[in-house]
Structure formats: C-alpha cells, structure tokens
Amino acid sequence: MAKLLFQRVADEAKPPAIWGRPGCGPPDYAAYVLLDDLVNSHAWLDLELKRPFLAAWVNDEDFDNTDSWREPIIGRTQKNVRKFAAMDPVVDLESLRGMKVYVIEPYFR
C-alpha cells in the first residue's frame, strides 16, 4: 500500500522526521509540527516529494490570507514554508500555484 504524502515526507527526509509525533498538541497540528521539524533539522528532501508537500501549503485557501498570520501557529508556518522552500533543493513557491496534490491525511487543514 502506498504511504500517505506526509508520512513519505517524514520517512524520506534526511534526517528523517516523525509524522504525528506524540505530545505535540492536538492531532490537527501534526502537519505544522512536521514542517517545523523539517526546517529546524535543515532536512533535505528529494524534489519529487518536496514540490507536492509545499504545493499542499501554497494551494491551501488560507495561504495568502495575511490576516491569519497573526495567529502564532499560522505565522510560524508561513515563515517555515518559505524557509523550507529556500533550503536545498530550492523550490519556487509561485511555480506550485495550481498544482494538484492528493492529500488524504485526516489532520491537514
């Protein structure tokens, strides 16, 4: 069975991350924590996974809603998306606009 996108990202990042790490807040924070872990560990991720992972964030309806950035988690996530995109291999976030990504993880907003 194919792994879900976020689980694959966690497993294939170098260094690996943990998807759904226990004790890190409500389950719907799992995607935010994964992104934060990737940035903090300076993880490398193959473009095959990095592009759809970032596209899931970029194409979320709230991505461009700067009013929501005042919320601590959203503000930090917005910074982390940009930091992770700038890490090697670099991804141009604008190139991901409109990219269809199949994300079925239950806790991704």
Short mmCIF file of C-alpha atoms in Angstrom, two decimals:
data_model
loop_
_atom_site.label_atom_id
_atom_site.label_comp_id
_atom_site.label_asym_id
_atom_site.label_seq_id
_atom_site.Cartn_x
_atom_site.Cartn_y
_atom_site.Cartn_z
CA MET A 1 0.00 0.00 0.00
CA ALA A 2 1.33 3.43 -0.89
CA LYS A 3 2.31 5.65 2.00
CA LEU A 4 0.49 8.91 2.51
CA LEU A 5 2.31 12.04 1.35
CA PHE A 6 3.17 13.40 4.79
CA GLN A 7 4.33 10.00 6.05
CA ARG A 8 6.58 9.64 3.00
CA VAL A 9 7.99 13.12 3.59
CA ALA A 10 8.75 12.26 7.22
CA ASP A 11 10.34 8.93 6.30
CA GLU A 12 12.38 10.10 3.33
CA ALA A 13 13.67 13.39 4.72
CA LYS A 14 17.33 13.42 5.65
CA PRO A 15 17.43 13.40 8.62
CA PRO A 16 14.09 11.63 8.96
CA ALA A 17 11.26 13.35 10.81
CA ILE A 18 8.32 11.93 12.74
CA TRP A 19 4.82 12.20 11.31
CA GLY A 20 2.26 12.55 14.11
CA ARG A 21 4.80 12.90 16.90
CA PRO A 22 3.09 12.21 20.25
CA GLY A 23 2.79 15.03 22.77
CA CYS A 24 2.97 17.90 20.31
CA GLY A 25 -0.53 19.29 20.61
CA PRO A 26 -3.84 18.34 19.04
CA PRO A 27 -3.68 15.85 16.15
CA ASP A 28 -4.58 18.55 13.65
CA TYR A 29 -1.21 20.20 14.44
CA ALA A 30 0.71 17.24 13.01
CA ALA A 31 1.36 18.86 9.62
CA TYR A 32 2.58 22.07 11.26
CA VAL A 33 4.90 20.13 13.57
CA LEU A 34 6.26 18.07 10.67
CA LEU A 35 7.09 21.23 8.71
CA ASP A 36 8.68 22.81 11.79
CA ASP A 37 10.79 19.68 12.36
CA LEU A 38 11.98 19.71 8.74
CA VAL A 39 13.05 23.34 8.98
CA ASN A 40 14.71 23.01 12.39
CA SER A 41 16.70 19.93 11.35
CA HIS A 42 17.66 21.52 7.98
CA ALA A 43 16.27 18.40 6.35
CA TRP A 44 16.96 17.57 2.73
CA LEU A 45 14.06 16.20 0.71
CA ASP A 46 14.02 14.98 -2.87
CA LEU A 47 12.18 17.34 -5.23
CA GLU A 48 9.74 14.51 -6.08
CA LEU A 49 8.32 14.91 -2.56
CA LYS A 50 9.30 18.45 -1.68
CA ARG A 51 7.31 20.03 -4.51
CA PRO A 52 3.95 18.35 -3.72
CA PHE A 53 4.50 18.81 0.03
CA LEU A 54 4.99 22.54 -0.43
CA ALA A 55 2.20 22.73 -3.02
CA ALA A 56 -0.21 21.43 -0.39
CA TRP A 57 0.58 24.52 1.69
CA VAL A 58 0.73 27.01 -1.19
CA ASN A 59 -2.61 25.93 -2.61
CA ASP A 60 -4.44 25.95 0.71
CA GLU A 61 -7.17 28.59 0.60
CA ASP A 62 -5.67 30.41 3.61
CA PHE A 63 -2.10 30.62 2.28
CA ASP A 64 -2.44 34.20 1.04
CA ASN A 65 -4.66 35.37 3.92
CA THR A 66 -2.18 37.59 5.75
CA ASP A 67 -4.77 38.40 8.44
CA SER A 68 -4.49 34.84 9.74
CA TRP A 69 -0.71 35.21 10.11
CA ARG A 70 -1.28 36.92 13.47
CA GLU A 71 -2.12 33.53 14.96
CA PRO A 72 1.18 32.15 16.30
CA ILE A 73 0.94 28.75 14.61
CA ILE A 74 -0.14 30.17 11.26
CA GLY A 75 2.53 32.90 11.35
CA ARG A 76 5.26 30.41 12.17
CA THR A 77 4.02 28.02 9.49
CA GLN A 78 4.03 30.77 6.86
CA LYS A 79 7.67 31.52 7.71
CA ASN A 80 8.55 27.81 7.74
CA VAL A 81 7.02 27.19 4.31
CA ARG A 82 9.24 29.89 2.88
CA LYS A 83 12.32 28.72 4.82
CA PHE A 84 11.85 25.12 3.72
CA ALA A 85 11.36 26.19 0.09
CA ALA A 86 14.65 28.14 0.26
CA MET A 87 16.57 25.14 1.58
CA ASP A 88 18.42 22.86 -0.84
CA PRO A 89 16.97 21.81 -3.23
CA VAL A 90 15.34 25.23 -3.66
CA VAL A 91 11.70 25.35 -4.78
CA ASP A 92 10.00 28.40 -6.25
CA LEU A 93 6.68 28.57 -4.39
CA GLU A 94 4.96 30.54 -7.16
CA SER A 95 5.66 27.68 -9.58
CA LEU A 96 3.49 25.44 -7.39
CA ARG A 97 0.33 27.54 -7.71
CA GLY A 98 -2.50 25.42 -9.06
CA MET A 99 -0.54 22.16 -8.69
CA LYS A 100 -2.97 19.38 -7.81
CA VAL A 101 -1.85 17.38 -4.80
CA TYR A 102 -3.68 14.40 -3.43
CA VAL A 103 -3.51 14.83 0.33
CA ILE A 104 -5.75 12.49 2.29
CA GLU A 105 -4.14 12.84 5.69
CA PRO A 106 -7.04 13.42 8.05
CA TYR A 107 -5.41 16.23 10.02
CA PHE A 108 -4.24 18.54 7.25
CA ARG A 109 -6.37 21.67 7.01
#
